[in-house]
Amino acid sequence: MTYQGAIATAHDSATKAGAETYKRGGNAVDAALAAALALAVVYPHNTSIGGDAVIIVRTPEGEVRCINATGWASKNIDLDALTSRYGQCLPDRGIDTITLPGAIRGFESLHQIGAQLPWEAHFDEAVHLALHGSTVGRSLASAIAAFPWQDSGSTSLQQLFLPNGAPLREGDRFVQPELAATLDTIAHKGADSFYQGSVMQDVVSGLQAMGSVLEESDFTDYCVELVAPISTAIGDLTVLTSPPNTQGFSLIKYLNTLKAERVSLAEGLHNRADLFASCFFESNRLRDSELADPHFSVQDTEYFCSPLGAQRSALPQQIGDGDTVGIAAADSDGWAVSLIFSVFKSFGAGIRDSRTGVLFQDRGTAFSLSSLSPNVIAARKRPRHTLMPVLVLDDKDELAWVQATMGGSGQPQIHAQLLSHISCGATLSEALAAPRMNVGARGIADALNTVYVERSVSALPRQALSKWVLREVPDLTDWMGHANIVRVAGSMLEAAADPRSDGAGMVVRLNR
């Protein structure tokens, strides 16, 4: 019998790393892990082992689990000190935006759930790429060129990406020997080395030297959470995603609104694009004003996911860029994984530890510094989160397809558009290349009811959005998302990556 394993990621080196695990006897879990670790090396503007992850995994028996590996703020957080220093919000980058990185513990949990290969096997390609070098792709080159290096206080980061003072360009090679050594240690000593062992000690020492209040106990006490996904049925499909503290509710709310208004997925992107915009405008408001860590604030999932109502309240804030990677993997044995892994903004906090080579996320900037906000920063609290993996099941509760995307606050909107295109018969490549919309202000000059549209968005949705402020961007704009999809097509698997990325989809077929 022919075994099939599919993988799609935002970088071809990561896709190849995942595909190789199938050839070594691994499954979709192994492929997702190997790909994620490779991305931490070759896509450092979007992700790092110094970041967070949220993962949905489905077993061959049909059990679905969500791994929340979002990190928390230090036990030493002092709200008054931060408010005195910054006012009502943290800056986009800097030492005070760093929260504990949860991803490695998340990978450990995923490995325990269903990996076939030993833990260390997933690190082989990542270590090789870090030690021997990888090529700067188009997306990374653009991020290096756009990054505000004059505001970066990290000499280590500048030395890596601005050798001799000049930014790396597409096609250049870069090596990360310190990161290679760190990955090798985690591979052979396990995830505990990052949270309890030598790597943790080096990381904490380096962060504290730069002024961080994170301490060793913040790492040793941390653990991920296994939670039930949230879901809704629409037509013959059931869509599953992650619950609060993530923004997964936004997608479910939109789908529930379509059902309540008797609007099809196709109409939602065309003659009823106004409903798409209104729903995600309201979801942005809910995310910005009410989403928080459920351990600190009651998070009524039914309320968050309820159809769009007539009542509106405060306007949403500007949405921020989000730099993330999404990995889609599935195999013919029935394993499926949607893995989202991120440092939040481009190059995260803009801080790289010179000893370990770890680049740190800036998830702390998602916290509020207002004591009136449910999302106010506090000791051992997780911020509201943009990461949201997605699985889609058919009318027999079997896997239909896996979606995964970057896109920051726009992730649920990207997922909604992909769902619409695929359910209406588009091929994976067509769905991924289709022009996109994104609801929300991105700059200080934008009206809050701004909708960004790629140039080829057709006249029908533009007409439906006549009361919205449209801002046109080029087709295949990078920040409109790097999505990846793996689909079950009869007895075959398909995989495809977003043309906005440097990625690829691959299907491996083996006789086992």
Short mmCIF file of C-alpha atoms in Angstrom, two decimals:
data_model
loop_
_atom_site.label_atom_id
_atom_site.label_comp_id
_atom_site.label_asym_id
_atom_site.label_seq_id
_atom_site.Cartn_x
_atom_site.Cartn_y
_atom_site.Cartn_z
CA MET A 1 0.00 0.00 0.00
CA THR A 2 1.29 3.46 -0.88
CA TYR A 3 1.83 5.78 2.06
CA GLN A 4 1.42 9.52 1.44
CA GLY A 5 2.75 12.40 3.47
CA ALA A 6 2.07 16.03 2.63
CA ILE A 7 3.68 19.23 3.90
CA ALA A 8 3.40 22.91 2.94
CA THR A 9 5.41 25.76 4.46
CA ALA A 10 6.54 29.31 3.70
CA HIS A 11 10.11 28.30 2.75
CA ASP A 12 11.22 25.52 0.43
CA SER A 13 14.07 24.47 2.76
CA ALA A 14 11.58 23.89 5.56
CA THR A 15 9.25 21.98 3.25
CA LYS A 16 12.15 19.75 2.21
CA ALA A 17 13.05 19.17 5.86
CA GLY A 18 9.50 18.05 6.55
CA ALA A 19 9.37 15.86 3.45
CA GLU A 20 12.60 14.16 4.44
CA THR A 21 11.08 12.98 7.73
CA TYR A 22 8.45 11.02 5.80
CA LYS A 23 11.24 9.24 3.96
CA ARG A 24 12.85 8.38 7.32
CA GLY A 25 9.67 6.73 8.64
CA GLY A 26 8.01 9.75 10.21
CA ASN A 27 4.44 10.97 10.01
CA ALA A 28 2.74 14.38 9.69
CA VAL A 29 3.67 15.25 13.28
CA ASP A 30 7.34 14.60 12.57
CA ALA A 31 7.15 16.57 9.33
CA ALA A 32 5.59 19.59 11.03
CA LEU A 33 8.22 19.59 13.78
CA ALA A 34 11.18 19.34 11.41
CA ALA A 35 9.74 22.06 9.20
CA ALA A 36 9.10 24.38 12.14
CA LEU A 37 12.66 24.07 13.42
CA ALA A 38 14.06 24.69 9.94
CA LEU A 39 11.90 27.81 9.63
CA ALA A 40 13.37 29.08 12.90
CA VAL A 41 16.69 29.20 11.05
CA VAL A 42 15.80 30.32 7.53
CA TYR A 43 12.87 32.69 8.30
CA PRO A 44 14.12 34.62 11.36
CA HIS A 45 12.08 37.72 10.54
CA ASN A 46 8.94 35.64 11.04
CA THR A 47 9.80 33.04 13.64
CA SER A 48 12.32 31.74 16.15
CA ILE A 49 12.65 29.29 19.03
CA GLY A 50 12.40 32.49 21.07
CA GLY A 51 8.73 32.73 20.02
CA ASP A 52 5.35 31.13 20.68
CA ALA A 53 3.29 28.44 18.96
CA VAL A 54 -0.34 27.34 18.78
CA ILE A 55 -1.00 23.95 17.23
CA ILE A 56 -4.01 21.82 16.31
CA VAL A 57 -3.36 18.11 15.83
CA ARG A 58 -5.80 15.40 14.74
CA THR A 59 -5.08 11.74 15.41
CA PRO A 60 -6.02 8.84 13.09
CA GLU A 61 -8.85 8.05 15.53
CA GLY A 62 -10.32 11.50 15.00
CA GLU A 63 -9.34 13.06 18.32
CA VAL A 64 -8.49 16.75 17.95
CA ARG A 65 -6.33 18.63 20.46
CA CYS A 66 -5.17 22.22 20.57
CA ILE A 67 -1.74 22.93 22.08
CA ASN A 68 -1.53 26.45 23.49
CA ALA A 69 2.17 27.20 23.76
CA THR A 70 1.85 30.94 24.25
CA GLY A 71 4.27 32.32 26.82
CA TRP A 72 3.57 34.47 29.84
CA ALA A 73 4.88 37.69 31.34
CA SER A 74 7.47 37.48 34.11
CA LYS A 75 6.42 37.12 37.75
CA ASN A 76 8.40 40.34 38.31
CA ILE A 77 6.22 42.54 36.09
CA ASP A 78 5.65 45.98 37.61
CA LEU A 79 2.68 47.72 35.96
CA ASP A 80 3.36 51.05 37.64
CA ALA A 81 6.95 51.08 36.44
CA LEU A 82 5.93 50.23 32.88
CA THR A 83 3.19 52.85 32.87
CA SER A 84 5.60 55.46 34.14
CA ARG A 85 8.05 54.55 31.41
CA TYR A 86 5.71 54.07 28.44
CA GLY A 87 2.25 55.45 29.20
CA GLN A 88 -0.74 53.29 28.17
CA CYS A 89 1.02 50.87 25.81
CA LEU A 90 4.33 49.14 25.40
CA PRO A 91 6.54 49.98 22.41
CA ASP A 92 6.59 47.75 19.34
CA ARG A 93 10.02 46.36 20.23
CA GLY A 94 12.59 46.34 22.97
CA ILE A 95 13.53 44.41 26.09
CA ASP A 96 10.25 45.04 27.92
CA THR A 97 8.20 43.48 25.11
CA ILE A 98 9.80 40.05 25.53
CA THR A 99 7.54 37.39 27.04
CA LEU A 100 8.61 33.86 27.85
CA PRO A 101 9.03 31.79 24.65
CA GLY A 102 6.56 28.89 24.67
CA ALA A 103 7.27 27.22 21.33
CA ILE A 104 9.80 24.57 22.38
CA ARG A 105 7.49 23.27 25.12
CA GLY A 106 4.73 23.20 22.51
CA PHE A 107 6.88 21.14 20.17
CA GLU A 108 7.64 18.75 23.01
CA SER A 109 3.91 18.30 23.63
CA LEU A 110 3.22 17.68 19.94
CA HIS A 111 6.04 15.14 19.82
CA GLN A 112 4.59 13.29 22.80
CA ILE A 113 1.15 13.15 21.19
CA GLY A 114 2.10 11.45 17.98
CA ALA A 115 5.66 11.55 16.63
CA GLN A 116 7.21 8.41 15.20
CA LEU A 117 10.81 9.62 15.15
CA PRO A 118 12.97 10.40 18.19
CA TRP A 119 13.04 14.01 19.40
CA GLU A 120 16.58 14.70 18.19
CA ALA A 121 15.79 13.60 14.62
CA HIS A 122 13.68 16.70 14.03
CA PHE A 123 16.65 19.02 14.58
CA ASP A 124 19.04 17.59 11.99
CA GLU A 125 18.24 19.89 9.08
CA ALA A 126 17.79 22.97 11.28
CA VAL A 127 21.24 22.46 12.83
CA HIS A 128 22.77 21.92 9.41
CA LEU A 129 21.19 25.08 7.99
CA ALA A 130 22.28 27.17 10.96
CA LEU A 131 25.83 25.84 10.97
CA HIS A 132 26.54 25.70 7.25
CA GLY A 133 24.35 28.57 6.14
CA SER A 134 21.13 29.26 4.30
CA THR A 135 20.26 31.64 1.48
CA VAL A 136 18.40 34.89 2.10
CA GLY A 137 15.03 34.58 0.40
CA ARG A 138 12.88 37.33 -1.05
CA SER A 139 10.73 37.78 2.06
CA LEU A 140 13.69 37.92 4.46
CA ALA A 141 15.56 40.34 2.18
CA SER A 142 12.54 42.66 2.15
CA ALA A 143 12.27 42.49 5.94
CA ILE A 144 15.96 43.30 6.41
CA ALA A 145 15.66 46.28 4.06
CA ALA A 146 12.56 47.60 5.85
CA PHE A 147 13.66 47.07 9.46
CA PRO A 148 14.43 50.25 11.47
CA TRP A 149 18.03 49.34 12.26
CA GLN A 150 18.74 52.81 13.62
CA ASP A 151 16.37 52.00 16.52
CA SER A 152 17.75 48.52 17.20
CA GLY A 153 19.79 48.16 20.34
CA SER A 154 20.86 44.61 19.51
CA THR A 155 24.43 44.56 18.21
CA SER A 156 24.16 40.81 17.72
CA LEU A 157 21.17 41.17 15.40
CA GLN A 158 22.91 43.88 13.38
CA GLN A 159 26.07 41.82 13.04
CA LEU A 160 24.03 38.94 11.61
CA PHE A 161 21.97 40.86 9.07
CA LEU A 162 24.16 43.92 8.45
CA PRO A 163 27.64 42.45 8.17
CA ASN A 164 30.16 45.23 7.52
CA GLY A 165 27.27 47.67 7.87
CA ALA A 166 25.50 46.62 4.66
CA PRO A 167 22.17 44.73 4.73
CA LEU A 168 22.08 41.21 3.41
CA ARG A 169 20.32 40.89 0.07
CA GLU A 170 18.36 38.17 -1.64
CA GLY A 171 20.69 35.33 -2.56
CA ASP A 172 23.29 36.10 0.12
CA ARG A 173 24.17 33.36 2.57
CA PHE A 174 24.18 33.73 6.34
CA VAL A 175 25.33 31.37 9.08
CA GLN A 176 24.24 31.16 12.72
CA PRO A 177 26.77 28.98 14.59
CA GLU A 178 25.52 30.03 18.04
CA LEU A 179 21.97 29.04 17.14
CA ALA A 180 23.26 25.75 15.68
CA ALA A 181 24.92 24.92 19.01
CA THR A 182 21.73 25.83 20.91
CA LEU A 183 19.55 23.68 18.67
CA ASP A 184 22.00 20.80 19.01
CA THR A 185 21.85 21.06 22.80
CA ILE A 186 18.03 21.05 22.79
CA ALA A 187 18.06 18.11 20.38
CA HIS A 188 20.23 15.93 22.60
CA LYS A 189 19.21 17.15 26.07
CA GLY A 190 15.53 17.71 25.36
CA ALA A 191 13.17 20.66 25.80
CA ASP A 192 14.13 20.81 29.48
CA SER A 193 17.48 22.30 28.48
CA PHE A 194 15.63 25.38 27.23
CA TYR A 195 13.47 25.72 30.34
CA GLN A 196 15.53 24.19 33.14
CA GLY A 197 19.05 23.56 31.89
CA SER A 198 22.09 25.24 30.44
CA VAL A 199 20.35 26.97 27.54
CA MET A 200 17.83 28.53 29.93
CA GLN A 201 20.61 29.79 32.18
CA ASP A 202 22.42 31.41 29.25
CA VAL A 203 19.19 32.94 27.92
CA VAL A 204 18.14 34.37 31.28
CA SER A 205 21.64 35.72 31.94
CA GLY A 206 21.70 37.43 28.56
CA LEU A 207 18.21 38.90 28.91
CA GLN A 208 18.82 40.19 32.42
CA ALA A 209 22.03 41.84 31.26
CA MET A 210 19.88 43.82 28.82
CA GLY A 211 17.37 44.81 31.50
CA SER A 212 14.73 42.09 31.30
CA VAL A 213 12.82 41.14 34.45
CA LEU A 214 12.43 37.52 33.29
CA GLU A 215 14.05 35.12 35.75
CA GLU A 216 14.83 31.42 35.87
CA SER A 217 11.61 30.49 37.67
CA ASP A 218 9.59 32.01 34.82
CA PHE A 219 11.10 29.32 32.61
CA THR A 220 11.11 26.40 35.04
CA ASP A 221 7.47 26.93 36.04
CA TYR A 222 6.13 27.26 32.52
CA CYS A 223 3.99 24.59 30.88
CA VAL A 224 1.76 24.48 27.82
CA GLU A 225 -1.97 23.83 27.90
CA LEU A 226 -3.91 21.16 26.00
CA VAL A 227 -7.34 22.63 25.30
CA ALA A 228 -10.38 21.75 23.24
CA PRO A 229 -10.69 23.59 19.92
CA ILE A 230 -13.68 25.76 19.12
CA SER A 231 -15.69 24.95 16.01
CA THR A 232 -18.74 25.55 13.88
CA ALA A 233 -20.44 23.74 11.01
CA ILE A 234 -21.18 25.52 7.75
CA GLY A 235 -22.70 23.57 4.88
CA ASP A 236 -21.05 20.16 4.77
CA LEU A 237 -17.94 21.40 6.57
CA THR A 238 -16.87 21.74 10.18
CA VAL A 239 -14.18 24.31 10.89
CA LEU A 240 -11.99 23.98 13.99
CA THR A 241 -9.61 26.54 15.46
CA SER A 242 -8.10 27.70 18.75
CA PRO A 243 -9.99 29.29 21.69
CA PRO A 244 -9.04 32.40 23.74
CA ASN A 245 -6.45 33.74 24.45
CA THR A 246 -6.20 33.49 20.65
CA GLN A 247 -8.27 35.27 18.01
CA GLY A 248 -9.66 32.02 16.57
CA PHE A 249 -13.13 33.18 17.59
CA SER A 250 -13.04 35.78 14.77
CA LEU A 251 -13.27 33.10 12.08
CA ILE A 252 -16.03 31.21 13.90
CA LYS A 253 -17.98 34.46 14.41
CA TYR A 254 -17.81 35.21 10.69
CA LEU A 255 -19.01 31.74 9.69
CA ASN A 256 -21.84 31.90 12.23
CA THR A 257 -22.81 35.31 10.86
CA LEU A 258 -23.00 33.93 7.32
CA LYS A 259 -25.32 31.18 8.55
CA ALA A 260 -27.51 33.59 10.51
CA GLU A 261 -27.81 35.93 7.51
CA ARG A 262 -28.32 33.02 5.06
CA VAL A 263 -25.35 34.18 3.04
CA SER A 264 -23.11 31.67 1.28
CA LEU A 265 -19.35 31.57 1.61
CA ALA A 266 -19.09 32.76 -2.00
CA GLU A 267 -21.46 35.71 -1.48
CA GLY A 268 -19.49 36.78 1.58
CA LEU A 269 -16.53 37.62 -0.67
CA HIS A 270 -18.51 39.13 -3.52
CA ASN A 271 -21.89 40.88 -3.42
CA ARG A 272 -21.97 40.70 0.40
CA ALA A 273 -18.38 41.76 1.01
CA ASP A 274 -19.90 44.46 3.23
CA LEU A 275 -20.91 41.70 5.65
CA PHE A 276 -17.35 40.35 5.57
CA ALA A 277 -16.03 43.82 6.41
CA SER A 278 -18.61 44.52 9.12
CA CYS A 279 -18.05 41.20 10.84
CA PHE A 280 -14.27 41.43 10.93
CA PHE A 281 -14.45 45.09 11.95
CA GLU A 282 -16.46 43.98 14.99
CA SER A 283 -14.14 41.02 15.63
CA ASN A 284 -11.16 43.38 15.58
CA ARG A 285 -12.93 45.47 18.21
CA LEU A 286 -13.63 42.44 20.40
CA ARG A 287 -10.04 41.27 20.08
CA ASP A 288 -8.61 44.67 20.94
CA SER A 289 -10.94 45.47 23.82
CA GLU A 290 -12.00 42.17 25.42
CA LEU A 291 -9.77 39.23 24.42
CA ALA A 292 -7.42 38.17 27.21
CA ASP A 293 -5.96 35.24 29.12
CA PRO A 294 -8.93 33.17 30.38
CA HIS A 295 -7.03 32.46 33.61
CA PHE A 296 -7.31 36.16 34.49
CA SER A 297 -10.56 37.26 32.88
CA VAL A 298 -13.79 35.43 32.03
CA GLN A 299 -13.71 34.72 28.31
CA ASP A 300 -17.21 33.80 27.13
CA THR A 301 -16.49 31.86 23.96
CA GLU A 302 -20.18 31.66 23.02
CA TYR A 303 -20.38 35.46 23.24
CA PHE A 304 -17.23 35.95 21.18
CA CYS A 305 -18.42 33.52 18.50
CA SER A 306 -22.04 34.72 18.30
CA PRO A 307 -23.26 36.13 14.95
CA LEU A 308 -22.77 39.78 14.25
CA GLY A 309 -25.49 41.80 15.99
CA ALA A 310 -26.92 45.23 15.52
CA GLN A 311 -25.12 46.70 18.52
CA ARG A 312 -21.60 48.06 18.15
CA SER A 313 -19.41 49.72 20.72
CA ALA A 314 -15.91 51.18 20.80
CA LEU A 315 -13.89 51.32 17.61
CA PRO A 316 -10.99 48.89 17.13
CA GLN A 317 -7.40 50.02 17.30
CA GLN A 318 -5.03 50.04 14.38
CA ILE A 319 -3.98 46.54 13.47
CA GLY A 320 -0.30 45.69 13.58
CA ASP A 321 1.86 43.75 11.21
CA GLY A 322 2.32 40.16 12.24
CA ASP A 323 5.27 38.06 11.19
CA THR A 324 4.51 34.41 11.64
CA VAL A 325 4.81 31.05 9.87
CA GLY A 326 2.06 28.53 9.30
CA ILE A 327 2.72 24.86 8.58
CA ALA A 328 0.15 22.45 7.15
CA ALA A 329 0.84 18.71 7.27
CA ALA A 330 -1.22 15.53 6.86
CA ASP A 331 -0.63 11.90 5.99
CA SER A 332 -2.58 8.92 4.69
CA ASP A 333 -2.56 7.29 8.14
CA GLY A 334 -4.84 10.05 9.39
CA TRP A 335 -2.50 12.43 11.20
CA ALA A 336 -3.04 16.13 10.52
CA VAL A 337 -1.30 19.20 11.94
CA SER A 338 -1.82 22.94 11.63
CA LEU A 339 1.11 24.63 13.38
CA ILE A 340 1.46 28.40 13.81
CA PHE A 341 4.81 29.66 15.10
CA SER A 342 5.84 33.28 15.51
CA VAL A 343 7.91 36.13 16.93
CA PHE A 344 4.98 38.55 16.31
CA LYS A 345 6.38 41.63 14.53
CA SER A 346 9.24 41.48 12.04
CA PHE A 347 12.33 40.21 13.91
CA GLY A 348 10.25 40.18 17.10
CA ALA A 349 11.62 42.38 19.85
CA GLY A 350 14.64 43.17 17.68
CA ILE A 351 16.88 41.48 20.25
CA ARG A 352 19.13 38.48 19.62
CA ASP A 353 21.15 36.86 22.37
CA SER A 354 24.77 36.67 21.20
CA ARG A 355 25.62 33.60 23.29
CA THR A 356 22.73 31.35 22.22
CA GLY A 357 21.76 32.94 18.89
CA VAL A 358 18.11 33.08 20.03
CA LEU A 359 15.98 35.88 18.61
CA PHE A 360 13.15 36.88 20.98
CA GLN A 361 9.51 37.65 20.33
CA ASP A 362 7.81 40.92 21.23
CA ARG A 363 4.45 39.43 22.29
CA GLY A 364 4.41 41.73 25.31
CA THR A 365 3.44 44.60 23.04
CA ALA A 366 0.02 42.95 22.68
CA PHE A 367 -0.67 43.63 26.37
CA SER A 368 -2.44 46.78 27.56
CA LEU A 369 -0.97 48.98 30.28
CA SER A 370 -4.43 50.23 31.28
CA SER A 371 -5.64 48.76 34.58
CA LEU A 372 -9.18 48.89 33.15
CA SER A 373 -8.39 46.44 30.34
CA PRO A 374 -8.93 42.68 30.76
CA ASN A 375 -5.70 42.35 28.80
CA VAL A 376 -3.62 44.47 31.19
CA ILE A 377 -0.16 43.03 31.72
CA ALA A 378 0.30 41.00 34.93
CA ALA A 379 2.63 38.42 36.42
CA ARG A 380 2.43 35.02 34.69
CA LYS A 381 -0.31 36.26 32.35
CA ARG A 382 -0.45 35.50 28.62
CA PRO A 383 -1.30 38.32 26.19
CA ARG A 384 -4.11 38.20 23.67
CA HIS A 385 -2.76 36.33 20.69
CA THR A 386 -3.07 36.41 16.91
CA LEU A 387 -1.97 32.79 16.27
CA MET A 388 -4.81 30.50 15.14
CA PRO A 389 -4.37 27.10 13.45
CA VAL A 390 -7.29 25.70 11.40
CA LEU A 391 -8.54 22.23 10.46
CA VAL A 392 -11.53 21.58 8.21
CA LEU A 393 -13.57 18.36 8.42
CA ASP A 394 -16.10 16.98 5.93
CA ASP A 395 -19.67 15.81 6.58
CA LYS A 396 -18.37 12.44 7.82
CA ASP A 397 -16.03 14.14 10.32
CA GLU A 398 -13.05 13.08 8.25
CA LEU A 399 -10.23 15.46 7.39
CA ALA A 400 -11.04 17.65 4.40
CA TRP A 401 -8.06 20.00 4.54
CA VAL A 402 -5.55 21.79 6.76
CA GLN A 403 -5.00 25.56 6.66
CA ALA A 404 -2.18 27.54 8.24
CA THR A 405 -1.22 31.15 7.69
CA MET A 406 0.73 34.15 8.87
CA GLY A 407 -0.88 37.55 8.69
CA GLY A 408 -1.03 38.91 12.23
CA SER A 409 -4.43 40.32 13.04
CA GLY A 410 -5.57 39.45 9.51
CA GLN A 411 -5.21 35.69 9.99
CA PRO A 412 -8.94 34.96 10.47
CA GLN A 413 -9.76 37.01 7.37
CA ILE A 414 -7.26 35.05 5.30
CA HIS A 415 -8.70 31.78 6.56
CA ALA A 416 -12.22 32.91 5.68
CA GLN A 417 -11.18 33.79 2.13
CA LEU A 418 -9.38 30.48 1.65
CA LEU A 419 -12.43 28.58 2.92
CA SER A 420 -14.63 30.42 0.47
CA HIS A 421 -12.41 29.80 -2.55
CA ILE A 422 -11.83 26.11 -1.84
CA SER A 423 -15.46 25.34 -0.99
CA CYS A 424 -16.44 26.97 -4.28
CA GLY A 425 -14.22 24.64 -6.28
CA ALA A 426 -10.91 26.46 -6.57
CA THR A 427 -7.72 24.44 -6.73
CA LEU A 428 -5.30 24.98 -3.88
CA SER A 429 -3.03 27.11 -6.07
CA GLU A 430 -5.98 29.21 -7.24
CA ALA A 431 -7.23 29.72 -3.69
CA LEU A 432 -3.82 30.79 -2.45
CA ALA A 433 -3.13 33.15 -5.35
CA ALA A 434 -6.58 34.79 -5.32
CA PRO A 435 -6.56 38.52 -4.45
CA ARG A 436 -7.28 39.25 -0.80
CA MET A 437 -9.01 41.80 1.39
CA ASN A 438 -7.96 42.87 4.89
CA VAL A 439 -10.22 44.88 7.18
CA GLY A 440 -8.57 47.33 9.58
CA ALA A 441 -6.42 50.43 9.80
CA ARG A 442 -2.69 49.81 9.53
CA GLY A 443 -1.23 53.30 9.76
CA ILE A 444 -1.92 56.56 11.55
CA ALA A 445 -3.33 58.06 8.34
CA ASP A 446 -5.91 55.27 7.90
CA ALA A 447 -9.57 55.62 8.82
CA LEU A 448 -10.65 52.85 11.19
CA ASN A 449 -13.10 51.57 8.57
CA THR A 450 -10.28 50.99 6.06
CA VAL A 451 -10.28 47.84 3.95
CA TYR A 452 -7.06 46.97 2.14
CA VAL A 453 -7.63 45.26 -1.21
CA GLU A 454 -5.15 43.71 -3.55
CA ARG A 455 -5.23 45.23 -7.03
CA SER A 456 -7.09 42.36 -8.71
CA VAL A 457 -10.01 42.30 -6.28
CA SER A 458 -12.97 42.47 -8.66
CA ALA A 459 -15.62 45.16 -9.11
CA LEU A 460 -18.43 43.29 -7.29
CA PRO A 461 -16.85 43.28 -3.80
CA ARG A 462 -15.58 46.82 -4.36
CA GLN A 463 -19.16 47.93 -5.05
CA ALA A 464 -20.39 46.13 -1.93
CA LEU A 465 -17.73 48.02 0.05
CA SER A 466 -18.78 51.44 -1.23
CA LYS A 467 -19.25 52.80 2.31
CA TRP A 468 -15.79 51.64 3.38
CA VAL A 469 -12.47 53.33 2.75
CA LEU A 470 -10.58 51.17 0.25
CA ARG A 471 -6.80 51.23 0.02
CA GLU A 472 -5.33 49.31 -2.88
CA VAL A 473 -2.06 47.39 -2.64
CA PRO A 474 -0.24 45.32 -5.27
CA ASP A 475 -1.30 41.75 -5.91
CA LEU A 476 0.52 39.13 -3.83
CA THR A 477 1.51 41.68 -1.19
CA ASP A 478 3.68 40.00 1.44
CA TRP A 479 1.75 41.10 4.54
CA MET A 480 -1.52 39.84 3.07
CA GLY A 481 -0.35 36.49 4.40
CA HIS A 482 1.76 33.44 3.68
CA ALA A 483 -0.84 30.68 3.75
CA ASN A 484 -0.32 26.96 3.27
CA ILE A 485 -2.84 24.20 2.61
CA VAL A 486 -2.87 20.41 2.56
CA ARG A 487 -6.05 18.77 1.26
CA VAL A 488 -7.48 15.26 1.00
CA ALA A 489 -8.63 14.74 -2.59
CA GLY A 490 -10.26 11.34 -2.76
CA SER A 491 -7.51 8.83 -2.08
CA MET A 492 -4.79 11.38 -2.72
CA LEU A 493 -3.23 14.24 -0.79
CA GLU A 494 -2.45 17.67 -2.24
CA ALA A 495 -0.22 20.43 -0.86
CA ALA A 496 0.41 24.01 -1.90
CA ALA A 497 2.13 27.13 -0.57
CA ASP A 498 1.31 30.80 -0.96
CA PRO A 499 2.97 32.58 -3.92
CA ARG A 500 3.48 35.55 -1.55
CA SER A 501 6.09 33.49 0.31
CA ASP A 502 9.28 31.60 -0.54
CA GLY A 503 7.52 28.33 0.14
CA ALA A 504 6.48 25.09 -1.45
CA GLY A 505 4.07 22.23 -0.96
CA MET A 506 5.24 18.63 -1.35
CA VAL A 507 3.61 15.22 -1.28
CA VAL A 508 5.82 12.22 -0.59
CA ARG A 509 4.60 8.80 -1.75
CA LEU A 510 6.27 5.69 -0.37
CA ASN A 511 5.78 1.97 -0.28
CA ARG A 512 5.55 1.04 3.39
#
